[in-house]
PDB file of C-alpha atoms and ligand atoms in Angstrom:
ATOM      1  CA  MET O   1     -12.315 -12.797  16.814  1.00 88.00           C
ATOM      2  CA  GLY O   2     -14.901 -15.011  18.415  1.00 86.00           C
ATOM      3  CA  THR O   3     -15.825 -16.839  15.225  1.00 91.00           C
ATOM      4  CA  MET O   4     -14.940 -19.684  12.833  1.00 94.00           C
ATOM      5  CA  PHE O   5     -13.142 -19.136   9.554  1.00 97.00           C
ATOM      6  CA  ARG O   6     -13.765 -21.360   6.577  1.00 97.00           C
ATOM      7  CA  ILE O   7     -11.687 -21.604   3.389  1.00 98.00           C
ATOM      8  CA  VAL O   8     -12.759 -23.226   0.129  1.00 97.00           C
ATOM      9  CA  LEU O   9     -10.570 -23.348  -2.954  1.00 97.00           C
ATOM     10  CA  TYR O  10     -10.157 -25.129  -6.271  1.00 97.00           C
ATOM     11  CA  SER O  11      -6.849 -26.732  -7.147  1.00 96.00           C
ATOM     12  CA  ASP O  12      -5.546 -29.884  -8.752  1.00 94.00           C
ATOM     13  CA  ASP O  13      -2.618 -30.032  -6.372  1.00 94.00           C
ATOM     14  CA  SER O  14      -3.943 -30.954  -2.979  1.00 94.00           C
ATOM     15  CA  GLU O  15      -0.581 -30.773  -1.226  1.00 96.00           C
ATOM     16  CA  GLN O  16       0.150 -27.231  -2.399  1.00 96.00           C
ATOM     17  CA  ALA O  17      -3.423 -26.245  -1.659  1.00 97.00           C
ATOM     18  CA  HIS O  18      -3.117 -27.459   1.893  1.00 96.00           C
ATOM     19  CA  SER O  19       0.058 -25.533   2.579  1.00 97.00           C
ATOM     20  CA  ALA O  20      -1.563 -22.383   1.152  1.00 98.00           C
ATOM     21  CA  ILE O  21      -4.604 -22.913   3.346  1.00 98.00           C
ATOM     22  CA  ARG O  22      -2.394 -23.425   6.366  1.00 98.00           C
ATOM     23  CA  ALA O  23      -0.589 -20.161   5.637  1.00 98.00           C
ATOM     24  CA  ALA O  24      -3.941 -18.372   5.253  1.00 98.00           C
ATOM     25  CA  PHE O  25      -5.152 -19.680   8.620  1.00 98.00           C
ATOM     26  CA  ASP O  26      -1.838 -18.606  10.159  1.00 98.00           C
ATOM     27  CA  ARG O  27      -2.434 -15.110   8.823  1.00 98.00           C
ATOM     28  CA  VAL O  28      -5.926 -15.114  10.375  1.00 98.00           C
ATOM     29  CA  ALA O  29      -4.434 -16.274  13.698  1.00 97.00           C
ATOM     30  CA  GLN O  30      -1.910 -13.429  13.536  1.00 98.00           C
ATOM     31  CA  LEU O  31      -4.732 -10.929  12.941  1.00 98.00           C
ATOM     32  CA  ASP O  32      -6.625 -12.436  15.842  1.00 97.00           C
ATOM     33  CA  ARG O  33      -3.624 -11.770  18.099  1.00 97.00           C
ATOM     34  CA  GLU O  34      -3.553  -8.175  16.890  1.00 98.00           C
ATOM     35  CA  LEU O  35      -7.207  -7.197  16.564  1.00 98.00           C
ATOM     36  CA  SER O  36      -9.283  -9.316  18.931  1.00 95.00           C
ATOM     37  CA  ASP O  37     -10.807  -7.703  21.982  1.00 92.00           C
ATOM     38  CA  TYR O  38     -11.566 -11.123  23.501  1.00 90.00           C
ATOM     39  CA  LYS O  39      -7.871 -11.852  24.045  1.00 92.00           C
ATOM     40  CA  PRO O  40      -6.512  -9.858  27.028  1.00 93.00           C
ATOM     41  CA  ASP O  41      -2.993  -9.800  25.524  1.00 96.00           C
ATOM     42  CA  SER O  42      -3.972  -8.862  21.959  1.00 97.00           C
ATOM     43  CA  GLU O  43      -2.209  -5.846  20.518  1.00 98.00           C
ATOM     44  CA  LEU O  44      -5.560  -4.037  20.529  1.00 98.00           C
ATOM     45  CA  ASN O  45      -6.159  -4.580  24.231  1.00 97.00           C
ATOM     46  CA  ARG O  46      -2.561  -3.774  25.065  1.00 97.00           C
ATOM     47  CA  VAL O  47      -2.659  -0.389  23.317  1.00 97.00           C
ATOM     48  CA  CYS O  48      -6.021   0.364  24.924  1.00 97.00           C
ATOM     49  CA  ARG O  49      -4.274   0.076  28.271  1.00 96.00           C
ATOM     50  CA  GLU O  50      -1.048   1.830  27.253  1.00 97.00           C
ATOM     51  CA  ALA O  51      -1.857   4.566  24.746  1.00 98.00           C
ATOM     52  CA  VAL O  52      -3.589   6.913  27.162  1.00 98.00           C
ATOM     53  CA  GLY O  53      -2.343  10.477  26.780  1.00 97.00           C
ATOM     54  CA  HIS O  54       0.698   9.680  24.625  1.00 97.00           C
ATOM     55  CA  ASP O  55       1.325   8.467  21.073  1.00 98.00           C
ATOM     56  CA  THR O  56       2.050   4.740  20.943  1.00 98.00           C
ATOM     57  CA  GLY O  57       3.331   2.751  17.964  1.00 98.00           C
ATOM     58  CA  ILE O  58       0.934   0.214  16.357  1.00 98.00           C
ATOM     59  CA  SER O  59       1.231  -2.525  13.726  1.00 98.00           C
ATOM     60  CA  ASP O  60       0.445  -1.946  10.039  1.00 98.00           C
ATOM     61  CA  ASP O  61      -2.665  -4.141  10.363  1.00 98.00           C
ATOM     62  CA  LEU O  62      -4.064  -2.269  13.329  1.00 98.00           C
ATOM     63  CA  TYR O  63      -3.314   1.024  11.602  1.00 98.00           C
ATOM     64  CA  PHE O  64      -5.077  -0.055   8.389  1.00 98.00           C
ATOM     65  CA  VAL O  65      -8.213  -1.217  10.212  1.00 98.00           C
ATOM     66  CA  LEU O  66      -8.347   1.818  12.504  1.00 98.00           C
ATOM     67  CA  ARG O  67      -7.977   4.196   9.571  1.00 98.00           C
ATOM     68  CA  ALA O  68     -10.938   2.585   7.779  1.00 98.00           C
ATOM     69  CA  ALA O  69     -12.986   2.572  10.997  1.00 98.00           C
ATOM     70  CA  GLN O  70     -12.307   6.240  11.730  1.00 98.00           C
ATOM     71  CA  LEU O  71     -13.189   7.235   8.162  1.00 98.00           C
ATOM     72  CA  LEU O  72     -16.520   5.438   8.476  1.00 98.00           C
ATOM     73  CA  ALA O  73     -17.122   7.016  11.892  1.00 98.00           C
ATOM     74  CA  GLU O  74     -16.714  10.447  10.314  1.00 98.00           C
ATOM     75  CA  ARG O  75     -18.909   9.609   7.338  1.00 98.00           C
ATOM     76  CA  THR O  76     -21.686   8.322   9.615  1.00 98.00           C
ATOM     77  CA  ASN O  77     -21.322  11.043  12.223  1.00 98.00           C
ATOM     78  CA  GLY O  78     -20.464   8.423  14.812  1.00 98.00           C
ATOM     79  CA  ALA O  79     -23.200   5.862  14.054  1.00 98.00           C
ATOM     80  CA  PHE O  80     -20.260   3.535  13.459  1.00 98.00           C
ATOM     81  CA  ASP O  81     -17.930   3.958  16.408  1.00 98.00           C
ATOM     82  CA  ILE O  82     -15.274   1.449  17.468  1.00 98.00           C
ATOM     83  CA  SER O  83     -14.861   3.183  20.831  1.00 98.00           C
ATOM     84  CA  ILE O  84     -18.205   1.583  21.768  1.00 98.00           C
ATOM     85  CA  GLY O  85     -16.268  -1.221  23.582  1.00 98.00           C
ATOM     86  CA  PRO O  86     -17.159  -0.403  27.212  1.00 98.00           C
ATOM     87  CA  VAL O  87     -20.867  -0.330  26.299  1.00 98.00           C
ATOM     88  CA  VAL O  88     -20.700  -3.492  24.193  1.00 97.00           C
ATOM     89  CA  ARG O  89     -19.146  -5.301  27.160  1.00 96.00           C
ATOM     90  CA  LEU O  90     -22.134  -4.377  29.339  1.00 97.00           C
ATOM     91  CA  TRP O  91     -24.515  -5.692  26.672  1.00 95.00           C
ATOM     92  CA  ARG O  92     -22.515  -8.906  26.317  1.00 93.00           C
ATOM     93  CA  ARG O  93     -23.116  -9.439  30.018  1.00 94.00           C
ATOM     94  CA  ALA O  94     -26.794  -8.546  29.601  1.00 94.00           C
ATOM     95  CA  ARG O  95     -27.090 -11.286  26.969  1.00 92.00           C
ATOM     96  CA  GLN O  96     -25.821 -13.789  29.530  1.00 93.00           C
ATOM     97  CA  THR O  97     -27.801 -12.592  32.541  1.00 94.00           C
ATOM     98  CA  LYS O  98     -30.952 -11.455  30.648  1.00 93.00           C
ATOM     99  CA  GLN O  99     -30.885  -8.317  32.805  1.00 94.00           C
ATOM    100  CA  MET O 100     -30.702  -4.751  31.542  1.00 95.00           C
ATOM    101  CA  PRO O 101     -27.285  -3.135  32.091  1.00 96.00           C
ATOM    102  CA  ASP O 102     -27.203  -1.118  35.295  1.00 96.00           C
ATOM    103  CA  PRO O 103     -28.084   2.506  34.325  1.00 97.00           C
ATOM    104  CA  SER O 104     -25.175   4.060  36.237  1.00 98.00           C
ATOM    105  CA  ALA O 105     -22.704   1.560  34.761  1.00 98.00           C
ATOM    106  CA  LEU O 106     -24.142   2.331  31.339  1.00 98.00           C
ATOM    107  CA  SER O 107     -23.732   6.075  31.705  1.00 98.00           C
ATOM    108  CA  ALA O 108     -20.189   5.620  33.036  1.00 98.00           C
ATOM    109  CA  ALA O 109     -19.404   3.443  29.988  1.00 98.00           C
ATOM    110  CA  MET O 110     -20.997   6.012  27.655  1.00 98.00           C
ATOM    111  CA  ARG O 111     -18.637   8.706  28.941  1.00 98.00           C
ATOM    112  CA  LEU O 112     -15.760   6.636  27.492  1.00 98.00           C
ATOM    113  CA  VAL O 113     -17.330   6.470  24.025  1.00 98.00           C
ATOM    114  CA  GLY O 114     -16.516   8.853  21.193  1.00 98.00           C
ATOM    115  CA  TYR O 115     -14.404   8.263  18.113  1.00 98.00           C
ATOM    116  CA  ARG O 116     -13.038  11.819  18.360  1.00 98.00           C
ATOM    117  CA  HIS O 117     -11.172  10.731  21.516  1.00 98.00           C
ATOM    118  CA  ILE O 118      -9.115   8.334  19.358  1.00 98.00           C
ATOM    119  CA  HIS O 119      -6.123  10.044  17.762  1.00 98.00           C
ATOM    120  CA  LEU O 120      -4.617   8.119  14.908  1.00 98.00           C
ATOM    121  CA  GLY O 121      -1.255   9.327  13.628  1.00 97.00           C
ATOM    122  CA  ASP O 122       1.096   7.723  11.140  1.00 95.00           C
ATOM    123  CA  ARG O 123       1.129   4.275  12.743  1.00 97.00           C
ATOM    124  CA  THR O 124       0.598   5.745  16.171  1.00 98.00           C
ATOM    125  CA  LEU O 125      -2.404   5.827  18.421  1.00 98.00           C
ATOM    126  CA  ARG O 126      -3.405   7.913  21.416  1.00 98.00           C
ATOM    127  CA  PHE O 127      -6.495   7.996  23.601  1.00 98.00           C
ATOM    128  CA  ASP O 128      -7.855  10.937  25.536  1.00 98.00           C
ATOM    129  CA  MET O 129      -9.248   8.926  28.449  1.00 97.00           C
ATOM    130  CA  GLN O 130      -8.215   6.067  30.677  1.00 97.00           C
ATOM    131  CA  GLY O 131     -10.624   3.141  30.324  1.00 97.00           C
ATOM    132  CA  MET O 132     -11.429   3.578  26.636  1.00 98.00           C
ATOM    133  CA  GLN O 133     -11.892   0.228  24.932  1.00 98.00           C
ATOM    134  CA  LEU O 134     -11.888  -0.347  21.183  1.00 98.00           C
ATOM    135  CA  ASP O 135     -14.068  -3.050  19.652  1.00 98.00           C
ATOM    136  CA  LEU O 136     -13.279  -4.125  16.087  1.00 98.00           C
ATOM    137  CA  GLY O 137     -16.048  -6.743  16.044  1.00 96.00           C
ATOM    138  CA  ALA O 138     -17.781  -4.983  13.162  1.00 97.00           C
ATOM    139  CA  ILE O 139     -14.768  -4.668  10.862  1.00 98.00           C
ATOM    140  CA  ALA O 140     -11.897  -7.054  11.696  1.00 98.00           C
ATOM    141  CA  LYS O 141     -13.476 -10.254  10.363  1.00 98.00           C
ATOM    142  CA  GLY O 142     -13.982  -8.694   6.937  1.00 98.00           C
ATOM    143  CA  TYR O 143     -10.383  -7.515   6.858  1.00 98.00           C
ATOM    144  CA  ALA O 144      -9.147 -10.942   7.934  1.00 98.00           C
ATOM    145  CA  ALA O 145     -11.162 -12.564   5.124  1.00 98.00           C
ATOM    146  CA  ASP O 146      -9.547 -10.150   2.621  1.00 98.00           C
ATOM    147  CA  GLU O 147      -6.081 -10.908   3.930  1.00 98.00           C
ATOM    148  CA  ALA O 148      -6.568 -14.683   3.862  1.00 98.00           C
ATOM    149  CA  LEU O 149      -7.836 -14.416   0.279  1.00 98.00           C
ATOM    150  CA  ARG O 150      -4.898 -12.210  -0.748  1.00 98.00           C
ATOM    151  CA  LEU O 151      -2.507 -14.748   0.666  1.00 98.00           C
ATOM    152  CA  LEU O 152      -4.153 -17.651  -1.174  1.00 98.00           C
ATOM    153  CA  ARG O 153      -3.939 -15.664  -4.411  1.00 98.00           C
ATOM    154  CA  GLY O 154      -0.237 -15.081  -3.731  1.00 97.00           C
ATOM    155  CA  PHE O 155       0.211 -18.858  -3.577  1.00 97.00           C
ATOM    156  CA  GLY O 156      -1.487 -19.110  -6.978  1.00 97.00           C
ATOM    157  CA  PHE O 157      -4.926 -20.104  -5.719  1.00 98.00           C
ATOM    158  CA  ALA O 158      -7.245 -17.393  -6.973  1.00 98.00           C
ATOM    159  CA  GLN O 159     -10.396 -19.550  -7.152  1.00 98.00           C
ATOM    160  CA  ALA O 160     -11.012 -19.307  -3.434  1.00 98.00           C
ATOM    161  CA  LEU O 161     -13.566 -18.306  -0.830  1.00 98.00           C
ATOM    162  CA  VAL O 162     -12.938 -17.202   2.749  1.00 98.00           C
ATOM    163  CA  ALA O 163     -15.879 -17.053   5.140  1.00 97.00           C
ATOM    164  CA  ALA O 164     -15.765 -15.625   8.657  1.00 96.00           C
ATOM    165  CA  SER O 165     -19.355 -16.471   9.620  1.00 87.00           C
ATOM    166  CA  GLY O 166     -21.417 -13.675   8.012  1.00 87.00           C
ATOM    167  CA  ASP O 167     -18.457 -12.021   6.297  1.00 96.00           C
ATOM    168  CA  ILE O 168     -17.392 -13.660   3.063  1.00 98.00           C
ATOM    169  CA  SER O 169     -14.721 -12.658   0.548  1.00 98.00           C
ATOM    170  CA  VAL O 170     -14.417 -14.503  -2.767  1.00 98.00           C
ATOM    171  CA  GLY O 171     -11.766 -14.515  -5.483  1.00 98.00           C
ATOM    172  CA  ASP O 172     -12.074 -15.739  -9.087  1.00 98.00           C
ATOM    173  CA  SER O 173     -15.105 -17.841 -10.042  1.00 98.00           C
ATOM    174  CA  PRO O 174     -15.010 -21.607  -9.555  1.00 98.00           C
ATOM    175  CA  PRO O 175     -14.251 -23.597 -12.749  1.00 97.00           C
ATOM    176  CA  GLN O 176     -17.050 -23.335 -15.358  1.00 97.00           C
ATOM    177  CA  LYS O 177     -19.073 -21.057 -13.102  1.00 97.00           C
ATOM    178  CA  SER O 178     -19.881 -17.362 -13.405  1.00 97.00           C
ATOM    179  CA  GLY O 179     -19.294 -16.884  -9.677  1.00 98.00           C
ATOM    180  CA  TRP O 180     -19.625 -18.219  -6.167  1.00 98.00           C
ATOM    181  CA  GLU O 181     -23.232 -18.700  -5.143  1.00 96.00           C
ATOM    182  CA  ILE O 182     -23.743 -17.149  -1.734  1.00 95.00           C
ATOM    183  CA  GLY O 183     -26.981 -17.366   0.181  1.00 90.00           C
ATOM    184  CA  ALA O 184     -27.847 -14.169   2.040  1.00 86.00           C
ATOM    185  CA  ASP O 185     -29.644 -14.683   5.319  1.00 78.00           C
ATOM    186  CA  SER O 186     -32.185 -12.428   7.011  1.00 79.00           C
ATOM    187  CA  PHE O 187     -34.623 -12.561   9.891  1.00 80.00           C
ATOM    188  CA  LYS O 188     -37.373 -12.871   7.282  1.00 76.00           C
ATOM    189  CA  ALA O 189     -36.080 -16.150   5.873  1.00 74.00           C
ATOM    190  CA  PRO O 190     -37.285 -19.432   7.384  1.00 73.00           C
ATOM    191  CA  LYS O 191     -34.604 -21.298   9.319  1.00 71.00           C
ATOM    192  CA  ASP O 192     -31.962 -22.896   7.045  1.00 69.00           C
ATOM    193  CA  HIS O 193     -33.257 -20.934   4.049  1.00 69.00           C
ATOM    194  CA  PHE O 194     -31.916 -17.806   2.418  1.00 72.00           C
ATOM    195  CA  THR O 195     -33.745 -14.669   1.350  1.00 76.00           C
ATOM    196  CA  ARG O 196     -31.719 -14.501  -1.830  1.00 84.00           C
ATOM    197  CA  THR O 197     -28.756 -15.986  -3.644  1.00 91.00           C
ATOM    198  CA  LEU O 198     -25.952 -13.794  -4.943  1.00 96.00           C
ATOM    199  CA  THR O 199     -23.414 -14.824  -7.576  1.00 97.00           C
ATOM    200  CA  LEU O 200     -20.099 -13.169  -6.782  1.00 98.00           C
ATOM    201  CA  HIS O 201     -16.495 -13.114  -7.874  1.00 98.00           C
ATOM    202  CA  ASN O 202     -13.694 -10.876  -6.599  1.00 98.00           C
ATOM    203  CA  GLN O 203     -16.096  -9.275  -4.153  1.00 98.00           C
ATOM    204  CA  SER O 204     -17.169  -9.496  -0.542  1.00 98.00           C
ATOM    205  CA  VAL O 205     -20.520  -9.804   1.136  1.00 98.00           C
ATOM    206  CA  SER O 206     -21.539  -9.276   4.743  1.00 97.00           C
ATOM    207  CA  THR O 207     -24.818  -9.476   6.575  1.00 95.00           C
ATOM    208  CA  SER O 208     -25.471  -7.728   9.869  1.00 94.00           C
ATOM    209  CA  GLY O 209     -28.521  -8.121  11.991  1.00 86.00           C
ATOM    210  CA  ASP O 210     -29.931  -9.552  15.137  1.00 68.00           C
ATOM    211  CA  THR O 211     -30.981 -12.982  13.830  1.00 66.00           C
ATOM    212  CA  GLU O 212     -28.614 -14.682  16.235  1.00 68.00           C
ATOM    213  CA  GLN O 213     -27.149 -12.182  18.641  1.00 76.00           C
ATOM    214  CA  TYR O 214     -29.720 -10.353  20.707  1.00 85.00           C
ATOM    215  CA  VAL O 215     -31.226 -10.390  24.162  1.00 90.00           C
ATOM    216  CA  GLU O 216     -34.893 -10.203  25.087  1.00 91.00           C
ATOM    217  CA  ILE O 217     -35.664  -8.479  28.385  1.00 92.00           C
ATOM    218  CA  GLU O 218     -39.223  -7.934  29.583  1.00 90.00           C
ATOM    219  CA  GLY O 219     -40.575  -8.590  26.115  1.00 90.00           C
ATOM    220  CA  LEU O 220     -38.243  -6.129  24.379  1.00 91.00           C
ATOM    221  CA  ARG O 221     -35.481  -7.090  21.974  1.00 90.00           C
ATOM    222  CA  TYR O 222     -32.000  -5.580  22.008  1.00 93.00           C
ATOM    223  CA  SER O 223     -29.463  -6.287  19.273  1.00 93.00           C
ATOM    224  CA  HIS O 224     -25.713  -6.780  19.822  1.00 94.00           C
ATOM    225  CA  ILE O 225     -25.299  -3.699  17.606  1.00 96.00           C
ATOM    226  CA  VAL O 226     -25.471  -0.599  19.782  1.00 97.00           C
ATOM    227  CA  ASP O 227     -26.577   2.907  18.864  1.00 97.00           C
ATOM    228  CA  PRO O 228     -23.663   5.057  20.098  1.00 98.00           C
ATOM    229  CA  LYS O 229     -26.046   7.997  20.603  1.00 97.00           C
ATOM    230  CA  THR O 230     -28.085   6.148  23.236  1.00 97.00           C
ATOM    231  CA  GLY O 231     -25.905   3.238  24.373  1.00 98.00           C
ATOM    232  CA  ILE O 232     -28.851   0.905  23.790  1.00 97.00           C
ATOM    233  CA  GLY O 233     -28.868  -2.191  21.542  1.00 95.00           C
ATOM    234  CA  LEU O 234     -30.856  -1.595  18.339  1.00 95.00           C
ATOM    235  CA  ARG O 235     -34.547  -2.091  19.053  1.00 92.00           C
ATOM    236  CA  HIS O 236     -36.008  -2.699  15.607  1.00 91.00           C
ATOM    237  CA  ARG O 237     -35.365  -5.923  13.794  1.00 91.00           C
ATOM    238  CA  SER O 238     -33.264  -5.578  10.672  1.00 92.00           C
ATOM    239  CA  SER O 239     -30.975  -7.487   8.348  1.00 93.00           C
ATOM    240  CA  VAL O 240     -28.538  -5.547   6.202  1.00 96.00           C
ATOM    241  CA  THR O 241     -26.566  -7.252   3.438  1.00 96.00           C
ATOM    242  CA  VAL O 242     -23.751  -5.343   1.741  1.00 98.00           C
ATOM    243  CA  ILE O 243     -21.753  -6.335  -1.341  1.00 98.00           C
ATOM    244  CA  ALA O 244     -18.490  -4.423  -1.737  1.00 98.00           C
ATOM    245  CA  ASN O 245     -15.095  -4.768  -3.367  1.00 98.00           C
ATOM    246  CA  THR O 246     -13.472  -5.665  -0.057  1.00 98.00           C
ATOM    247  CA  GLY O 247     -14.482  -7.443   3.111  1.00 98.00           C
ATOM    248  CA  ILE O 248     -13.309  -4.603   5.306  1.00 98.00           C
ATOM    249  CA  ASP O 249     -15.878  -2.407   3.530  1.00 98.00           C
ATOM    250  CA  SER O 250     -18.759  -4.900   3.388  1.00 98.00           C
ATOM    251  CA  ASP O 251     -18.326  -5.863   7.053  1.00 98.00           C
ATOM    252  CA  SER O 252     -18.137  -2.340   8.453  1.00 98.00           C
ATOM    253  CA  LEU O 253     -20.787  -0.912   6.121  1.00 98.00           C
ATOM    254  CA  ALA O 254     -23.320  -3.621   7.010  1.00 98.00           C
ATOM    255  CA  THR O 255     -22.994  -2.749  10.697  1.00 98.00           C
ATOM    256  CA  ALA O 256     -22.961   1.010  10.078  1.00 98.00           C
ATOM    257  CA  ALA O 257     -26.023   0.786   7.810  1.00 98.00           C
ATOM    258  CA  SER O 258     -27.861  -1.170  10.525  1.00 97.00           C
ATOM    259  CA  VAL O 259     -27.368   1.720  12.954  1.00 98.00           C
ATOM    260  CA  ILE O 260     -28.297   4.341  10.332  1.00 98.00           C
ATOM    261  CA  ALA O 261     -31.459   2.388   9.411  1.00 96.00           C
ATOM    262  CA  GLU O 262     -32.547   2.493  13.045  1.00 95.00           C
ATOM    263  CA  GLN O 263     -31.611   6.158  13.590  1.00 96.00           C
ATOM    264  CA  GLN O 264     -32.628   7.669  10.274  1.00 96.00           C
ATOM    265  CA  GLY O 265     -34.528   5.078   8.257  1.00 95.00           C
ATOM    266  CA  THR O 266     -33.881   2.697   5.402  1.00 96.00           C
ATOM    267  CA  SER O 267     -33.232   5.201   2.625  1.00 97.00           C
ATOM    268  CA  ARG O 268     -30.393   6.877   4.519  1.00 98.00           C
ATOM    269  CA  ALA O 269     -28.875   3.450   5.167  1.00 98.00           C
ATOM    270  CA  LEU O 270     -29.012   2.648   1.439  1.00 98.00           C
ATOM    271  CA  ALA O 271     -27.507   6.062   0.614  1.00 98.00           C
ATOM    272  CA  LEU O 272     -24.555   5.312   2.903  1.00 98.00           C
ATOM    273  CA  ILE O 273     -23.937   1.993   1.140  1.00 98.00           C
ATOM    274  CA  GLU O 274     -24.124   3.684  -2.288  1.00 98.00           C
ATOM    275  CA  SER O 275     -21.720   6.415  -1.190  1.00 98.00           C
ATOM    276  CA  PHE O 276     -19.052   3.701  -0.809  1.00 97.00           C
ATOM    277  CA  ASP O 277     -19.778   2.343  -4.329  1.00 97.00           C
ATOM    278  CA  ALA O 278     -21.262  -0.734  -2.717  1.00 98.00           C
ATOM    279  CA  LYS O 279     -24.606  -2.473  -3.151  1.00 98.00           C
ATOM    280  CA  GLY O 280     -26.977  -3.805  -0.592  1.00 97.00           C
ATOM    281  CA  VAL O 281     -30.344  -4.819   0.758  1.00 95.00           C
ATOM    282  CA  VAL O 282     -31.974  -3.497   3.920  1.00 95.00           C
ATOM    283  CA  ILE O 283     -34.780  -5.537   5.449  1.00 93.00           C
ATOM    284  CA  ALA O 284     -36.387  -3.753   8.374  1.00 93.00           C
ATOM    285  CA  GLU O 285     -39.350  -4.169  10.651  1.00 91.00           C
ATOM    286  CA  ARG O 286     -41.370  -1.229  11.942  1.00 89.00           C
ATOM    287  CA  ASP O 287     -44.585  -1.719  13.927  1.00 88.00           C
ATOM    288  CA  GLY O 288     -44.927  -5.297  12.713  1.00 87.00           C
ATOM    289  CA  ARG O 289     -44.507  -4.315   9.053  1.00 92.00           C
ATOM    290  CA  VAL O 290     -41.489  -5.669   7.167  1.00 91.00           C
ATOM    291  CA  THR O 291     -39.982  -3.712   4.272  1.00 92.00           C
ATOM    292  CA  GLU O 292     -37.218  -4.777   1.925  1.00 92.00           C
ATOM    293  CA  SER O 293     -35.294  -2.212  -0.131  1.00 94.00           C
ATOM    294  CA  GLU O 294     -32.206  -2.291  -2.323  1.00 96.00           C
ATOM    295  CA  THR O 295     -29.571   0.073  -3.603  1.00 97.00           C
ATOM    296  CA  LYS O 296     -29.965   1.331  -7.186  1.00 96.00           C
ATOM    297  CA  GLY O 297     -29.215  -1.089 -10.032  1.00 90.00           C
ATOM    298  CA  SER O 298     -29.412  -4.838  -9.915  1.00 88.00           C
ATOM    299  CA  LEU O 299     -27.637  -6.999  -7.378  1.00 91.00           C
ATOM    300  CA  PRO O 300     -25.028  -9.482  -8.634  1.00 91.00           C
TER     301      PRO O 300
HETATM  302  P1  AMP T   1     -21.335  -7.168  12.883  1.00 66.84           P
HETATM  303  O1  AMP T   1     -21.652  -8.547  13.310  1.00 66.84           O
HETATM  304  O2  AMP T   1     -20.255  -7.066  11.845  1.00 66.84           O
HETATM  305  O3  AMP T   1     -22.541  -6.369  12.500  1.00 66.84           O
HETATM  306  O4  AMP T   1     -20.687  -6.422  14.138  1.00 66.84           O
HETATM  307  C1  AMP T   1     -21.356  -6.347  15.370  1.00 66.84           C
HETATM  308  C2  AMP T   1     -20.346  -6.090  16.448  1.00 66.84           C
HETATM  309  O5  AMP T   1     -19.791  -4.779  16.280  1.00 66.84           O
HETATM  310  C3  AMP T   1     -20.918  -6.096  17.837  1.00 66.84           C
HETATM  311  O6  AMP T   1     -20.935  -7.403  18.364  1.00 66.84           O
HETATM  312  C4  AMP T   1     -19.956  -5.188  18.588  1.00 66.84           C
HETATM  313  O7  AMP T   1     -18.796  -5.901  18.918  1.00 66.84           O
HETATM  314  C5  AMP T   1     -19.604  -4.146  17.537  1.00 66.84           C
HETATM  315  N1  AMP T   1     -20.481  -2.956  17.533  1.00 66.84           N
HETATM  316  C6  AMP T   1     -21.710  -2.810  18.107  1.00 66.84           C
HETATM  317  N2  AMP T   1     -22.229  -1.601  17.856  1.00 66.84           N
HETATM  318  C7  AMP T   1     -21.314  -0.936  17.088  1.00 66.84           C
HETATM  319  C8  AMP T   1     -21.276   0.379  16.508  1.00 66.84           C
HETATM  320  N3  AMP T   1     -22.296   1.250  16.640  1.00 66.84           N
HETATM  321  N4  AMP T   1     -20.179   0.727  15.786  1.00 66.84           N
HETATM  322  C9  AMP T   1     -19.148  -0.157  15.641  1.00 66.84           C
HETATM  323  N5  AMP T   1     -19.129  -1.399  16.149  1.00 66.84           N
HETATM  324  C10 AMP T   1     -20.200  -1.804  16.865  1.00 66.84           C
HETATM  325 MG1   MG T   2     -19.881  -5.840  10.292  1.00 66.84          MG
END
């Protein structure tokens, strides 16, 4: 999934703990083989090639993630759209070359985008068009963190944390603590500092934004998160942190809320987060002015 996973847990049996951790990493590796779009032979990439025009069987994991992604696509009217793959690939190249994507390539890629061209049945998948490419980069890491945590709990290690870079799922609190202290990052925070610290147990937190992944071309900034309406990387700086009951929700909602904040403003982004019974913070920059707003109620 193009990232590092980190596991922390409390146990007084180091041998057992290590075999649990190994099993959790194995589960993450399995999900990587299924869900990654970086690996040419992942299940995801294979079905993208094969499931054009006819229903094709998919794994339980792929089904679960696609179902959540499609639900969020509907709820956001396509602001979150995993069929954005062909466009994301052009922007990945733009980040390397520091050149804008070629306009005709971009419009060709945009013709392959649209979550309504993905048909999800009961563990089957079908695409309307040849060349469609799914990208689970905004949702798979959160799901993988959930799954690794579930596995550790199954081994009897509930006091655990799984971090997939900006997507973190935590189980029961560490001994004598009320929760895991997680620093939330934003573009506003000085380097190696956090904008705030959250104390979490049995929850997940994700931050999306362009602090690390963006490209600057002719003085303009483009995020790795793309607005599916325009095909252009988000232009305004933002950092969205979401706290939810699961990593699959916090991960996907943080990305979706970033797009909504750009398209429709901060309050609509916060409303989306609240509609999933989640909490969050949206930090956004408009015309040099930075605003910071939260969902209703206090953050953990
Ligand atoms: P995250 O880091 O979780 O915010 O996810 C960002 C990644 O999601 C990008 O690197 C792309 O792979 C993918 N992505 C970009 N734009 C969208 C979008 N509008 N909807 C869904 N996924 C997206
Ligand atoms: Mg995300």
